[in-house]
XYZ file of N, CA, C and O in Angstrom:
376
model
N -14.528 -37.876 -39.824
C -15.622 -37.736 -40.747
C -16.942 -37.948 -40.179
O -17.188 -38.975 -39.471
N -17.756 -37.182 -40.514
C -19.165 -37.163 -40.059
C -19.922 -38.056 -40.967
O -19.542 -38.387 -42.181
N -21.047 -38.461 -40.462
C -21.992 -39.391 -41.294
C -22.399 -38.579 -42.534
O -22.493 -39.361 -43.660
N -22.538 -37.363 -42.722
C -22.869 -36.786 -43.862
C -21.831 -36.702 -44.920
O -22.052 -36.936 -46.111
N -20.490 -36.468 -44.527
C -19.460 -36.512 -45.318
C -19.535 -37.971 -46.176
O -19.065 -38.113 -47.147
N -19.481 -39.074 -45.129
C -19.353 -40.387 -45.718
C -20.415 -40.820 -46.738
O -20.219 -41.384 -47.678
N -21.740 -40.157 -46.421
C -22.739 -40.421 -47.333
C -22.548 -39.914 -48.693
O -22.922 -40.358 -49.788
N -22.126 -38.585 -48.660
C -21.787 -37.877 -49.637
C -20.751 -38.406 -50.517
O -20.655 -38.726 -51.960
N -19.748 -39.095 -50.088
C -18.693 -39.657 -50.703
C -18.972 -40.970 -51.272
O -18.676 -41.294 -52.528
N -20.137 -41.671 -50.593
C -20.588 -42.947 -51.270
C -21.350 -42.790 -52.434
O -21.268 -43.473 -53.395
N -22.186 -41.701 -52.360
C -23.163 -41.411 -53.275
C -22.206 -40.797 -54.577
O -22.678 -41.389 -55.715
N -21.380 -40.167 -54.324
C -20.286 -39.582 -55.571
C -19.784 -40.920 -56.099
O -19.467 -40.987 -57.322
N -19.297 -41.868 -55.348
C -18.714 -43.054 -55.908
C -19.415 -43.712 -56.670
O -19.224 -44.238 -57.759
N -20.681 -43.893 -56.184
C -21.833 -44.652 -56.876
C -22.169 -44.104 -58.291
O -21.907 -44.766 -59.433
N -22.179 -42.804 -58.383
C -22.404 -42.011 -59.775
C -21.079 -42.050 -60.568
O -21.252 -42.513 -61.852
N -19.986 -42.125 -59.954
C -18.861 -42.337 -61.013
C -18.497 -43.669 -61.413
O -18.318 -43.856 -62.657
N -19.033 -44.733 -60.714
C -19.011 -46.078 -61.360
C -20.097 -46.219 -62.223
O -19.831 -46.687 -63.438
N -21.097 -45.711 -62.108
C -22.297 -45.671 -62.999
C -21.924 -45.122 -64.442
O -22.097 -45.520 -65.445
N -21.383 -43.999 -64.206
C -20.863 -43.266 -65.514
C -19.949 -44.009 -66.250
O -19.819 -43.839 -67.476
N -19.166 -44.471 -65.355
C -17.886 -45.044 -66.145
C -18.306 -46.428 -67.050
O -18.048 -46.618 -67.921
N -19.280 -47.081 -66.268
C -19.829 -48.309 -67.001
C -20.900 -47.875 -68.381
O -20.864 -48.319 -69.144
N -21.536 -46.717 -67.976
C -22.264 -46.234 -69.162
C -21.415 -45.989 -70.384
O -21.659 -46.202 -71.429
N -20.147 -45.265 -70.079
C -19.315 -45.003 -71.266
C -18.606 -46.088 -71.861
O -18.447 -46.207 -73.028
N -18.168 -47.244 -71.032
C -17.699 -48.384 -71.708
C -19.081 -49.148 -72.565
O -18.634 -49.375 -73.516
N -19.952 -49.097 -72.013
C -21.066 -49.623 -72.715
C -21.381 -48.954 -74.050
O -21.581 -49.703 -75.168
N -21.263 -47.864 -74.003
C -21.490 -46.944 -75.064
C -20.546 -47.181 -76.432
O -20.834 -47.081 -77.380
N -19.219 -47.532 -75.868
C -18.225 -47.586 -76.805
C -18.271 -49.194 -77.402
O -17.864 -49.379 -78.562
N -18.734 -50.035 -76.559
C -18.798 -51.452 -76.994
C -19.790 -51.528 -78.148
O -19.673 -52.658 -78.874
N -20.898 -50.906 -78.409
C -21.962 -51.162 -79.278
C -21.628 -50.420 -80.476
O -21.587 -49.300 -80.415
N -21.650 -51.059 -81.743
C -21.300 -50.151 -82.845
C -22.517 -49.412 -83.403
O -23.655 -49.883 -83.124
N -22.148 -48.288 -84.321
C -23.421 -47.578 -84.624
C -24.131 -48.401 -85.892
O -23.733 -49.279 -86.246
N -25.220 -48.112 -85.982
C -25.944 -48.846 -87.081
C -25.291 -48.545 -88.428
O -24.728 -47.478 -88.784
N -25.386 -49.616 -89.256
C -24.470 -49.481 -90.542
C -25.175 -48.321 -91.251
O -26.339 -48.481 -91.348
N -24.429 -47.903 -92.171
C -24.826 -46.700 -93.082
C -25.098 -47.316 -94.577
O -25.993 -47.003 -95.176
N -24.321 -48.560 -94.688
C -24.587 -49.225 -95.933
C -24.246 -50.667 -95.569
O -23.594 -51.198 -94.584
N -24.870 -51.397 -96.523
C -24.757 -53.116 -96.410
C -23.991 -53.571 -97.589
O -24.055 -53.024 -98.813
N -23.182 -54.678 -97.342
C -22.402 -55.100 -98.594
C -22.909 -56.613 -98.889
O -23.518 -57.379 -97.823
N -23.174 -57.074 -100.157
C -23.436 -58.319 -100.408
C -21.972 -58.964 -100.377
O -21.229 -58.868 -101.290
N -21.867 -59.814 -99.422
C -20.587 -60.566 -99.039
C -20.822 -61.968 -99.610
O -21.275 -62.783 -98.941
N -19.932 -62.283 -100.820
C -20.021 -63.748 -101.327
C -18.852 -64.577 -100.691
O -17.762 -63.906 -100.483
N -19.175 -65.786 -100.708
C -17.955 -66.926 -100.158
C -17.798 -67.004 -99.002
O -16.878 -67.589 -98.514
N -18.767 -66.459 -98.079
C -18.779 -66.717 -96.639
C -20.042 -67.572 -96.148
O -19.905 -67.978 -94.849
N -20.934 -67.586 -96.937
C -22.217 -68.315 -96.352
C -22.167 -69.824 -96.434
O -21.420 -70.410 -97.056
N -22.752 -70.437 -95.393
C -23.032 -71.859 -95.258
C -24.101 -72.275 -95.995
O -24.928 -71.608 -96.240
N -24.028 -73.553 -96.128
C -25.069 -74.242 -96.871
C -26.407 -73.972 -96.213
O -26.523 -73.947 -95.081
N -27.376 -73.561 -96.943
C -28.804 -73.103 -96.455
C -28.826 -71.789 -95.824
O -29.915 -71.755 -95.240
N -27.800 -70.944 -95.827
C -27.718 -69.824 -94.839
C -27.589 -68.704 -95.671
O -27.455 -67.546 -95.236
N -27.721 -68.770 -96.913
C -27.434 -67.506 -97.971
C -28.802 -66.587 -97.825
O -29.814 -67.048 -97.381
N -28.534 -65.304 -97.925
C -29.439 -64.310 -98.011
C -30.538 -64.213 -99.012
O -31.726 -63.837 -98.988
N -30.196 -64.489 -100.337
C -31.054 -64.477 -101.592
C -30.510 -65.115 -102.573
O -29.735 -66.034 -102.453
N -30.975 -64.994 -103.825
C -30.669 -65.694 -105.069
C -28.974 -65.773 -105.284
O -28.419 -64.845 -104.882
N -28.625 -66.743 -105.993
C -27.262 -66.795 -106.429
C -26.765 -66.217 -107.146
O -27.573 -65.810 -108.173
N -25.607 -65.493 -107.559
C -24.918 -64.791 -108.514
C -24.967 -65.786 -109.863
O -24.906 -64.870 -110.949
N -24.903 -67.081 -109.719
C -24.868 -67.615 -111.078
C -26.025 -68.058 -111.589
O -26.374 -68.695 -112.641
N -27.196 -67.636 -110.789
C -28.729 -67.773 -111.316
C -29.291 -69.232 -111.126
O -30.262 -69.743 -111.563
N -28.641 -70.142 -110.221
C -29.019 -71.432 -109.924
C -30.383 -71.616 -109.142
O -30.861 -72.574 -108.941
N -30.370 -70.697 -108.321
C -31.628 -70.505 -107.532
C -31.995 -68.987 -107.362
O -31.029 -68.140 -107.518
N -33.275 -68.595 -106.893
C -33.461 -67.276 -106.739
C -33.936 -67.011 -105.142
O -34.657 -65.761 -104.938
N -33.841 -67.858 -104.132
C -34.247 -67.774 -103.025
C -33.096 -67.875 -101.819
O -32.103 -68.409 -102.119
N -33.498 -67.240 -100.774
C -32.804 -67.381 -99.558
C -32.667 -68.894 -99.102
O -33.824 -69.348 -99.250
N -31.646 -69.181 -98.387
C -31.723 -70.467 -97.683
C -31.607 -71.571 -98.611
O -31.730 -72.850 -98.304
N -31.101 -71.415 -100.071
C -30.844 -72.624 -100.945
C -29.522 -72.854 -101.302
O -29.448 -73.628 -102.313
N -28.633 -72.353 -100.764
C -27.246 -72.427 -101.096
C -26.920 -74.192 -100.709
O -27.335 -74.463 -99.548
N -26.308 -74.932 -101.415
C -25.977 -76.275 -101.387
C -24.606 -76.543 -100.857
O -24.400 -77.588 -100.497
N -23.742 -75.605 -100.763
C -22.347 -75.825 -100.249
C -21.820 -74.634 -99.466
O -22.348 -73.442 -99.560
N -20.816 -74.930 -98.652
C -20.370 -73.827 -97.835
C -19.379 -72.979 -98.662
O -18.681 -73.441 -99.646
N -19.355 -71.678 -98.268
C -18.338 -70.893 -98.822
C -18.294 -70.637 -100.474
O -17.379 -70.447 -101.141
N -19.420 -70.853 -101.292
C -19.536 -70.902 -102.629
C -19.270 -69.064 -102.945
O -19.970 -68.438 -102.467
N -18.662 -69.035 -104.033
C -18.411 -67.617 -104.636
C -19.613 -67.025 -105.243
O -19.684 -65.695 -105.451
N -20.581 -67.835 -105.333
C -22.026 -67.644 -105.905
C -22.829 -67.376 -104.931
O -24.100 -66.785 -105.346
N -22.794 -67.556 -103.651
C -23.616 -67.383 -102.580
C -23.195 -66.363 -101.844
O -22.091 -66.059 -101.559
N -24.295 -65.533 -101.203
C -23.892 -64.242 -100.336
C -24.647 -64.032 -99.319
O -26.011 -64.529 -99.230
N -24.305 -62.970 -98.268
C -25.107 -62.683 -97.166
C -24.917 -61.184 -96.943
O -23.853 -60.659 -97.596
N -25.947 -60.472 -96.411
C -25.698 -59.179 -96.270
C -24.894 -58.950 -95.030
O -25.156 -59.432 -93.960
N -23.812 -58.118 -94.890
C -23.108 -57.624 -93.731
C -22.880 -56.177 -93.667
O -22.887 -55.358 -94.820
N -22.638 -55.483 -92.622
C -22.249 -54.083 -92.751
C -21.191 -53.770 -93.371
O -20.195 -54.638 -93.463
N -21.088 -52.657 -93.976
C -20.079 -52.320 -94.912
C -18.676 -52.346 -94.074
O -18.816 -51.701 -92.977
N -17.513 -52.829 -94.628
C -16.394 -53.067 -94.006
C -16.105 -54.148 -93.374
O -15.070 -54.591 -93.165
N -17.191 -55.057 -93.376
C -17.267 -56.378 -92.571
C -16.711 -57.553 -93.646
O -15.906 -58.273 -93.083
N -17.259 -57.477 -94.657
C -16.697 -58.552 -95.712
C -15.366 -58.808 -95.679
O -15.016 -60.019 -95.612
N -14.675 -57.961 -95.886
C -13.142 -58.251 -96.193
C -12.443 -58.892 -94.900
O -11.559 -59.529 -94.940
N -13.065 -58.186 -93.686
C -12.517 -58.890 -92.677
C -12.770 -60.217 -92.362
O -12.310 -60.732 -91.460
N -13.884 -60.559 -92.790
C -14.156 -62.213 -92.528
C -13.748 -63.104 -93.855
O -14.268 -64.245 -93.744
N -13.199 -62.390 -94.798
C -12.665 -63.362 -95.836
C -13.427 -63.387 -97.090
O -13.342 -64.281 -97.881
N -14.554 -62.688 -97.325
C -15.378 -62.631 -98.416
C -14.970 -61.771 -99.388
O -13.914 -60.941 -99.386
N -15.828 -61.857 -100.539
C -15.758 -60.813 -101.638
C -16.890 -59.958 -101.785
O -17.917 -60.483 -101.833
N -16.549 -58.528 -101.656
C -17.812 -57.728 -102.030
C -18.273 -57.654 -103.436
O -17.468 -57.475 -104.056
N -19.485 -57.969 -103.528
C -20.041 -57.990 -104.852
C -21.028 -56.714 -105.185
O -21.203 -56.520 -106.184
N -21.560 -55.990 -104.108
C -22.518 -54.888 -104.237
C -22.685 -54.165 -103.028
O -22.375 -54.797 -101.804
N -22.894 -52.949 -102.922
C -22.982 -52.185 -101.682
C -24.495 -51.370 -101.894
O -24.915 -51.025 -102.854
N -25.339 -51.559 -100.675
C -26.651 -50.762 -100.740
C -26.756 -50.074 -99.587
O -26.062 -50.331 -98.583
N -27.297 -48.946 -99.709
C -27.552 -48.004 -98.384
C -28.557 -48.690 -97.355
O -29.488 -49.580 -97.695
N -28.307 -48.522 -96.161
C -29.215 -49.047 -95.211
C -30.582 -48.384 -95.242
O -30.351 -47.098 -95.586
N -31.603 -48.595 -94.743
C -32.884 -48.036 -94.760
C -32.872 -47.272 -93.496
O -32.550 -47.486 -92.355
């Protein structure tokens, strides 16, 4: 083999590895959600996204207990059931 053939083979190999890594990374990142779910029963104390469903407070971060069915967080549509929550509402992503 001459030096030019070796150089071409090396460059082709580098491009092939780069293309493979790019394709792998593209599949690892999910698309932006089209909708968000209000997922109740999974938030930790002080980690809720907004007011409670039972009206005990109207602001985020005021949950007093873990996994209350009245406290919720927004998650991408299809995620709530996977993490053991209850879907209370769905809203479109902006």
